[in-house]
PDB file of C-alpha atoms in Angstrom:
ATOM      1  CA  PHE A 518    -152.866  44.150  39.419  1.00 45.00           C
ATOM      2  CA  PRO A 519    -150.908  42.128  42.032  1.00 49.00           C
ATOM      3  CA  ARG A 520    -152.681  39.145  43.562  1.00 54.00           C
ATOM      4  CA  LYS A 521    -153.073  38.602  47.285  1.00 51.00           C
ATOM      5  CA  THR A 522    -150.434  36.504  48.992  1.00 51.00           C
ATOM      6  CA  GLY A 523    -152.192  35.697  52.261  1.00 53.00           C
ATOM      7  CA  ASP A 524    -149.695  37.706  54.301  1.00 60.00           C
ATOM      8  CA  LEU A 525    -151.481  40.742  55.783  1.00 63.00           C
ATOM      9  CA  SER A 526    -148.470  43.079  55.661  1.00 69.00           C
ATOM     10  CA  THR A 527    -147.592  42.131  52.096  1.00 73.00           C
ATOM     11  CA  ASP A 528    -151.202  42.290  50.908  1.00 76.00           C
ATOM     12  CA  PHE A 529    -151.672  45.743  52.417  1.00 73.00           C
ATOM     13  CA  ALA A 530    -148.542  46.913  50.583  1.00 76.00           C
ATOM     14  CA  LEU A 531    -149.898  45.419  47.350  1.00 78.00           C
ATOM     15  CA  PHE A 532    -153.187  47.216  47.919  1.00 80.00           C
ATOM     16  CA  LYS A 533    -151.310  50.517  48.209  1.00 83.00           C
ATOM     17  CA  ILE A 534    -149.468  49.770  44.968  1.00 83.00           C
ATOM     18  CA  THR A 535    -152.809  49.196  43.263  1.00 83.00           C
ATOM     19  CA  GLN A 536    -154.071  52.524  44.628  1.00 84.00           C
ATOM     20  CA  TYR A 537    -151.038  54.297  43.218  1.00 85.00           C
ATOM     21  CA  VAL A 538    -151.520  52.732  39.781  1.00 80.00           C
ATOM     22  CA  ILE A 539    -155.155  53.848  39.520  1.00 85.00           C
ATOM     23  CA  SER A 540    -154.811  57.205  41.312  1.00 87.00           C
ATOM     24  CA  THR A 541    -155.426  60.404  39.349  1.00 91.00           C
ATOM     25  CA  SER A 542    -154.327  62.623  42.259  1.00 94.00           C
ATOM     26  CA  ILE A 543    -150.762  63.912  42.111  1.00 94.00           C
ATOM     27  CA  SER A 544    -150.776  64.685  45.836  1.00 95.00           C
ATOM     28  CA  ASP A 545    -151.774  61.093  46.618  1.00 92.00           C
ATOM     29  CA  ARG A 546    -149.054  59.732  44.342  1.00 94.00           C
ATOM     30  CA  ILE A 547    -146.495  62.018  45.989  1.00 95.00           C
ATOM     31  CA  LYS A 548    -147.572  60.765  49.409  1.00 92.00           C
ATOM     32  CA  PHE A 549    -147.323  57.168  48.201  1.00 91.00           C
ATOM     33  CA  THR A 550    -143.833  57.791  46.799  1.00 93.00           C
ATOM     34  CA  ARG A 551    -142.709  59.389  50.061  1.00 93.00           C
ATOM     35  CA  ASN A 552    -143.666  56.177  51.849  1.00 90.00           C
ATOM     36  CA  ILE A 553    -141.986  53.770  49.418  1.00 90.00           C
ATOM     37  CA  PRO A 554    -139.203  52.764  51.860  1.00 92.00           C
ATOM     38  CA  GLU A 555    -141.855  51.718  54.370  1.00 90.00           C
ATOM     39  CA  LEU A 556    -143.773  49.959  51.594  1.00 86.00           C
ATOM     40  CA  LEU A 557    -140.646  48.013  50.649  1.00 87.00           C
ATOM     41  CA  GLN A 558    -140.259  46.851  54.241  1.00 87.00           C
ATOM     42  CA  GLN A 559    -143.898  45.715  54.252  1.00 84.00           C
ATOM     43  CA  LEU A 560    -143.409  43.789  51.024  1.00 83.00           C
ATOM     44  CA  GLY A 561    -140.411  41.986  52.459  1.00 83.00           C
ATOM     45  CA  LYS A 562    -137.536  40.347  50.656  1.00 85.00           C
ATOM     46  CA  SER A 563    -139.718  37.702  48.999  1.00 79.00           C
ATOM     47  CA  SER A 564    -142.074  40.217  47.348  1.00 78.00           C
ATOM     48  CA  LYS A 565    -139.725  43.126  46.617  1.00 86.00           C
ATOM     49  CA  GLU A 566    -140.081  42.590  42.851  1.00 87.00           C
ATOM     50  CA  PHE A 567    -143.469  44.331  43.053  1.00 84.00           C
ATOM     51  CA  ALA A 568    -141.649  47.499  44.055  1.00 85.00           C
ATOM     52  CA  PHE A 569    -139.087  47.017  41.279  1.00 89.00           C
ATOM     53  CA  ASN A 570    -141.894  46.791  38.720  1.00 87.00           C
ATOM     54  CA  LEU A 571    -143.246  50.092  40.000  1.00 89.00           C
ATOM     55  CA  PHE A 572    -140.012  52.091  39.715  1.00 93.00           C
ATOM     56  CA  PRO A 573    -140.207  52.617  35.922  1.00 93.00           C
ATOM     57  CA  LYS A 574    -143.762  53.927  36.230  1.00 93.00           C
ATOM     58  CA  ILE A 575    -142.750  56.408  38.943  1.00 95.00           C
ATOM     59  CA  ILE A 576    -139.798  57.578  36.843  1.00 95.00           C
ATOM     60  CA  GLU A 577    -142.291  58.494  34.097  1.00 94.00           C
ATOM     61  CA  ASP A 578    -144.761  60.223  36.452  1.00 96.00           C
ATOM     62  CA  GLN A 579    -145.194  63.983  36.947  1.00 97.00           C
ATOM     63  CA  PRO A 580    -142.105  66.035  38.004  1.00 98.00           C
ATOM     64  CA  GLU A 581    -143.369  66.426  41.574  1.00 98.00           C
ATOM     65  CA  VAL A 582    -143.588  62.649  41.931  1.00 97.00           C
ATOM     66  CA  ARG A 583    -140.192  62.105  40.309  1.00 98.00           C
ATOM     67  CA  THR A 584    -138.678  64.676  42.668  1.00 98.00           C
ATOM     68  CA  GLU A 585    -140.025  62.842  45.705  1.00 97.00           C
ATOM     69  CA  PHE A 586    -138.821  59.532  44.321  1.00 97.00           C
ATOM     70  CA  ALA A 587    -135.291  60.873  43.879  1.00 98.00           C
ATOM     71  CA  LEU A 588    -135.262  61.991  47.514  1.00 98.00           C
ATOM     72  CA  GLN A 589    -136.262  58.492  48.638  1.00 97.00           C
ATOM     73  CA  LEU A 590    -133.464  56.665  46.806  1.00 98.00           C
ATOM     74  CA  PRO A 591    -130.982  56.765  49.738  1.00 98.00           C
ATOM     75  CA  HIS A 592    -133.696  55.517  52.109  1.00 97.00           C
ATOM     76  CA  LEU A 593    -134.522  52.679  49.729  1.00 96.00           C
ATOM     77  CA  ALA A 594    -130.837  51.809  49.529  1.00 97.00           C
ATOM     78  CA  ASN A 595    -130.665  51.625  53.310  1.00 96.00           C
ATOM     79  CA  VAL A 596    -133.643  49.251  53.395  1.00 95.00           C
ATOM     80  CA  PHE A 597    -131.989  46.954  50.861  1.00 95.00           C
ATOM     81  CA  ILE A 598    -128.665  46.998  52.700  1.00 96.00           C
ATOM     82  CA  LYS A 599    -129.696  47.009  56.370  1.00 93.00           C
ATOM     83  CA  GLU A 600    -133.095  45.312  56.358  1.00 92.00           C
ATOM     84  CA  MET A 601    -132.758  42.855  53.475  1.00 93.00           C
ATOM     85  CA  ASP A 602    -129.004  42.305  53.280  1.00 94.00           C
ATOM     86  CA  SER A 603    -129.339  42.718  49.519  1.00 94.00           C
ATOM     87  CA  TYR A 604    -126.687  45.132  48.271  1.00 97.00           C
ATOM     88  CA  PRO A 605    -126.968  43.884  44.650  1.00 97.00           C
ATOM     89  CA  ASP A 606    -130.462  45.401  44.538  1.00 96.00           C
ATOM     90  CA  VAL A 607    -128.923  48.815  45.173  1.00 97.00           C
ATOM     91  CA  VAL A 608    -126.644  48.310  42.173  1.00 98.00           C
ATOM     92  CA  GLN A 609    -129.321  46.861  39.911  1.00 97.00           C
ATOM     93  CA  HIS A 610    -132.296  49.063  40.819  1.00 96.00           C
ATOM     94  CA  ILE A 611    -131.395  52.155  42.862  1.00 97.00           C
ATOM     95  CA  LEU A 612    -128.358  53.410  40.943  1.00 98.00           C
ATOM     96  CA  PRO A 613    -130.109  53.170  37.544  1.00 98.00           C
ATOM     97  CA  CYS A 614    -132.918  55.284  39.031  1.00 98.00           C
ATOM     98  CA  LEU A 615    -130.318  57.785  40.215  1.00 98.00           C
ATOM     99  CA  ASP A 616    -128.954  57.908  36.665  1.00 98.00           C
ATOM    100  CA  LYS A 617    -132.444  58.593  35.289  1.00 98.00           C
ATOM    101  CA  THR A 618    -133.258  61.333  37.773  1.00 98.00           C
ATOM    102  CA  LEU A 619    -129.876  63.056  37.390  1.00 98.00           C
ATOM    103  CA  SER A 620    -130.532  63.318  33.656  1.00 97.00           C
ATOM    104  CA  ASP A 621    -134.141  64.451  34.090  1.00 97.00           C
ATOM    105  CA  SER A 622    -135.412  67.422  32.071  1.00 95.00           C
ATOM    106  CA  ASN A 623    -136.871  69.040  35.208  1.00 97.00           C
ATOM    107  CA  SER A 624    -134.455  71.095  37.331  1.00 96.00           C
ATOM    108  CA  GLU A 625    -136.174  70.242  40.627  1.00 97.00           C
ATOM    109  CA  VAL A 626    -135.834  66.540  39.912  1.00 98.00           C
ATOM    110  CA  VAL A 627    -132.132  67.038  39.146  1.00 98.00           C
ATOM    111  CA  LYS A 628    -131.709  69.005  42.374  1.00 98.00           C
ATOM    112  CA  ALA A 629    -133.318  66.196  44.385  1.00 98.00           C
ATOM    113  CA  ALA A 630    -131.199  63.613  42.560  1.00 98.00           C
ATOM    114  CA  CYS A 631    -128.036  65.535  43.459  1.00 98.00           C
ATOM    115  CA  GLU A 632    -129.056  65.433  47.117  1.00 98.00           C
ATOM    116  CA  ALA A 633    -129.646  61.705  46.734  1.00 98.00           C
ATOM    117  CA  ALA A 634    -126.229  61.229  45.117  1.00 98.00           C
ATOM    118  CA  ILE A 635    -124.565  62.948  48.081  1.00 98.00           C
ATOM    119  CA  GLU A 636    -126.449  60.779  50.584  1.00 98.00           C
ATOM    120  CA  LEU A 637    -125.819  57.580  48.624  1.00 98.00           C
ATOM    121  CA  THR A 638    -122.064  58.159  48.346  1.00 98.00           C
ATOM    122  CA  PRO A 639    -121.118  56.961  51.864  1.00 98.00           C
ATOM    123  CA  ILE A 640    -123.710  54.164  51.691  1.00 97.00           C
ATOM    124  CA  VAL A 641    -122.513  52.371  48.575  1.00 98.00           C
ATOM    125  CA  GLN A 642    -119.303  50.432  48.138  1.00 98.00           C
ATOM    126  CA  LYS A 643    -116.119  51.810  46.565  1.00 98.00           C
ATOM    127  CA  ASP A 644    -116.784  50.452  43.056  1.00 97.00           C
ATOM    128  CA  GLU A 645    -120.210  52.066  42.867  1.00 98.00           C
ATOM    129  CA  ARG A 646    -119.079  55.217  44.667  1.00 98.00           C
ATOM    130  CA  GLU A 647    -116.315  55.914  42.176  1.00 98.00           C
ATOM    131  CA  GLY A 648    -117.466  53.994  39.118  1.00 97.00           C
ATOM    132  CA  VAL A 649    -121.107  55.067  39.131  1.00 98.00           C
ATOM    133  CA  ILE A 650    -121.924  58.027  41.384  1.00 98.00           C
ATOM    134  CA  LEU A 651    -118.769  60.016  40.676  1.00 98.00           C
ATOM    135  CA  THR A 652    -119.162  59.322  36.955  1.00 98.00           C
ATOM    136  CA  LEU A 653    -122.773  60.526  36.985  1.00 98.00           C
ATOM    137  CA  VAL A 654    -121.897  63.681  38.913  1.00 98.00           C
ATOM    138  CA  LEU A 655    -118.968  64.471  36.620  1.00 98.00           C
ATOM    139  CA  ARG A 656    -121.301  64.026  33.670  1.00 97.00           C
ATOM    140  CA  LEU A 657    -123.639  66.590  35.187  1.00 98.00           C
ATOM    141  CA  THR A 658    -120.809  69.112  35.512  1.00 97.00           C
ATOM    142  CA  HIS A 659    -120.706  69.086  31.700  1.00 94.00           C
ATOM    143  CA  ASP A 660    -124.455  69.623  31.292  1.00 95.00           C
ATOM    144  CA  GLU A 661    -125.540  72.205  28.729  1.00 92.00           C
ATOM    145  CA  GLU A 662    -127.805  73.881  31.276  1.00 94.00           C
ATOM    146  CA  GLU A 663    -125.879  76.230  33.555  1.00 96.00           C
ATOM    147  CA  GLU A 664    -128.086  75.514  36.575  1.00 96.00           C
ATOM    148  CA  ASN A 665    -127.598  71.769  36.223  1.00 96.00           C
ATOM    149  CA  LYS A 666    -123.868  72.307  35.852  1.00 97.00           C
ATOM    150  CA  LEU A 667    -123.846  74.252  39.116  1.00 98.00           C
ATOM    151  CA  LYS A 668    -125.833  71.514  40.840  1.00 98.00           C
ATOM    152  CA  GLY A 669    -123.308  68.962  39.632  1.00 98.00           C
ATOM    153  CA  ILE A 670    -120.362  70.975  40.967  1.00 98.00           C
ATOM    154  CA  ALA A 671    -122.104  71.437  44.325  1.00 98.00           C
ATOM    155  CA  ALA A 672    -122.636  67.671  44.529  1.00 98.00           C
ATOM    156  CA  LEU A 673    -119.036  67.021  43.508  1.00 98.00           C
ATOM    157  CA  LYS A 674    -117.842  69.213  46.371  1.00 98.00           C
ATOM    158  CA  ASP A 675    -119.674  67.026  48.879  1.00 98.00           C
ATOM    159  CA  ILE A 676    -118.640  63.638  47.493  1.00 98.00           C
ATOM    160  CA  ILE A 677    -114.912  64.407  47.031  1.00 98.00           C
ATOM    161  CA  PRO A 678    -114.097  63.474  50.684  1.00 98.00           C
ATOM    162  CA  PHE A 679    -115.270  59.910  49.951  1.00 98.00           C
ATOM    163  CA  ILE A 680    -113.159  59.449  46.814  1.00 98.00           C
ATOM    164  CA  ALA A 681    -109.823  57.585  46.928  1.00 98.00           C
ATOM    165  CA  SER A 682    -106.690  59.599  46.253  1.00 98.00           C
ATOM    166  CA  ASP A 683    -105.802  57.963  42.923  1.00 97.00           C
ATOM    167  CA  ILE A 684    -109.296  58.485  41.518  1.00 98.00           C
ATOM    168  CA  CYS A 685    -109.302  62.033  42.794  1.00 98.00           C
ATOM    169  CA  GLU A 686    -105.960  62.725  41.142  1.00 98.00           C
ATOM    170  CA  HIS A 687    -106.855  61.265  37.751  1.00 97.00           C
ATOM    171  CA  PHE A 688    -110.488  62.300  37.422  1.00 97.00           C
ATOM    172  CA  VAL A 689    -111.448  65.013  39.907  1.00 98.00           C
ATOM    173  CA  VAL A 690    -108.376  67.255  39.680  1.00 98.00           C
ATOM    174  CA  PRO A 691    -108.530  67.514  35.854  1.00 97.00           C
ATOM    175  CA  GLU A 692    -112.226  68.375  36.137  1.00 97.00           C
ATOM    176  CA  ILE A 693    -111.482  71.101  38.679  1.00 98.00           C
ATOM    177  CA  ALA A 694    -108.722  72.468  36.416  1.00 97.00           C
ATOM    178  CA  SER A 695    -111.090  72.608  33.472  1.00 97.00           C
ATOM    179  CA  LEU A 696    -113.976  74.240  35.335  1.00 97.00           C
ATOM    180  CA  ALA A 697    -111.664  76.744  37.028  1.00 96.00           C
ATOM    181  CA  THR A 698    -111.265  78.475  33.664  1.00 95.00           C
ATOM    182  CA  ASP A 699    -114.956  78.383  32.738  1.00 95.00           C
ATOM    183  CA  PRO A 700    -116.197  81.735  31.376  1.00 94.00           C
ATOM    184  CA  ILE A 701    -119.186  81.686  33.737  1.00 95.00           C
ATOM    185  CA  VAL A 702    -118.356  83.416  37.030  1.00 95.00           C
ATOM    186  CA  LYS A 703    -120.717  81.323  39.162  1.00 95.00           C
ATOM    187  CA  ILE A 704    -119.004  78.152  38.013  1.00 96.00           C
ATOM    188  CA  ARG A 705    -115.504  79.428  38.750  1.00 96.00           C
ATOM    189  CA  LYS A 706    -116.634  80.630  42.163  1.00 95.00           C
ATOM    190  CA  LEU A 707    -118.271  77.316  43.062  1.00 96.00           C
ATOM    191  CA  ILE A 708    -115.382  75.188  41.823  1.00 97.00           C
ATOM    192  CA  ALA A 709    -113.100  77.113  44.200  1.00 96.00           C
ATOM    193  CA  TYR A 710    -114.848  75.331  47.086  1.00 97.00           C
ATOM    194  CA  CYS A 711    -113.823  71.986  45.569  1.00 98.00           C
ATOM    195  CA  VAL A 712    -110.116  72.812  45.620  1.00 98.00           C
ATOM    196  CA  PRO A 713    -109.445  72.410  49.378  1.00 97.00           C
ATOM    197  CA  LYS A 714    -111.642  69.296  49.451  1.00 97.00           C
ATOM    198  CA  ALA A 715    -109.557  67.694  46.715  1.00 98.00           C
ATOM    199  CA  ALA A 716    -106.290  68.873  48.310  1.00 97.00           C
ATOM    200  CA  LYS A 717    -107.111  66.764  51.360  1.00 97.00           C
ATOM    201  CA  GLN A 718    -107.631  63.665  49.229  1.00 98.00           C
ATOM    202  CA  VAL A 719    -104.647  63.677  46.871  1.00 98.00           C
ATOM    203  CA  SER A 720    -101.399  62.052  47.965  1.00 97.00           C
ATOM    204  CA  ASP A 721     -99.091  62.860  45.054  1.00 97.00           C
ATOM    205  CA  PRO A 722     -97.301  66.227  45.531  1.00 97.00           C
ATOM    206  CA  ILE A 723     -97.652  66.921  41.803  1.00 97.00           C
ATOM    207  CA  TYR A 724    -101.442  67.044  42.064  1.00 98.00           C
ATOM    208  CA  LEU A 725    -101.301  69.045  45.266  1.00 97.00           C
ATOM    209  CA  GLU A 726     -99.172  71.611  43.442  1.00 97.00           C
ATOM    210  CA  LYS A 727    -101.682  71.675  40.580  1.00 97.00           C
ATOM    211  CA  LEU A 728    -104.481  72.398  43.021  1.00 98.00           C
ATOM    212  CA  LEU A 729    -102.444  75.106  44.717  1.00 97.00           C
ATOM    213  CA  ASN A 730    -101.839  76.805  41.370  1.00 97.00           C
ATOM    214  CA  ILE A 731    -105.553  76.587  40.571  1.00 97.00           C
ATOM    215  CA  TYR A 732    -106.380  78.129  43.936  1.00 95.00           C
ATOM    216  CA  ILE A 733    -103.903  80.967  43.414  1.00 96.00           C
ATOM    217  CA  ALA A 734    -105.342  81.682  39.966  1.00 95.00           C
ATOM    218  CA  LEU A 735    -108.883  81.716  41.325  1.00 94.00           C
ATOM    219  CA  SER A 736    -107.872  83.978  44.208  1.00 93.00           C
ATOM    220  CA  HIS A 737    -106.779  86.552  41.631  1.00 91.00           C
ATOM    221  CA  ASP A 738    -109.999  86.309  39.643  1.00 85.00           C
ATOM    222  CA  ALA A 739    -110.719  89.785  38.264  1.00 80.00           C
ATOM    223  CA  ILE A 740    -114.495  89.548  38.790  1.00 82.00           C
ATOM    224  CA  TRP A 741    -115.044  87.938  42.165  1.00 66.00           C
TER     225      TRP A 741
END
């Protein structure tokens, strides 16, 4: 268990961490997880490693706790960036947690992680936005589970406006083209909402024409 530091705010935060570790109540652990951004502020920049050590344990907790943790990731990122001026911690600790929750076996955790991915997109810098978050979301659009695939496409729709034109042209447009011919109706219908989003981002007329052709094909879909 963490030792006292002599600072009242930090020691109270450490006490709460201890309570989480020994708690057998899921509801208490959910409540603790919901308050992690506040806990991080109480720990302060000098003691933030106590929170880092706790993240792996939360990731392995019950689905309800993992779901709450996923929802808190954007708030934690904001604390690191705005309160602690420590963007590298977002890269080293928050984004790996996003990766874990997006690949979770529980659909509610994945749903919460998709919401977190959308909220994190405008917060993080270009390299992480396109190299990490977009990559993770595109991975989810290839998930074997149909519901997860749909969640990934819905998240993709909301992050496209933050993606640079060249990345959109070379990675997003091909994904849209592929999913537009998916045999599952729900997927084709949802990917249609991505087309106008991507059309606003691309700059090369060739890709705009590709998107227009995809839209025309979808508009003539025999089922919907």
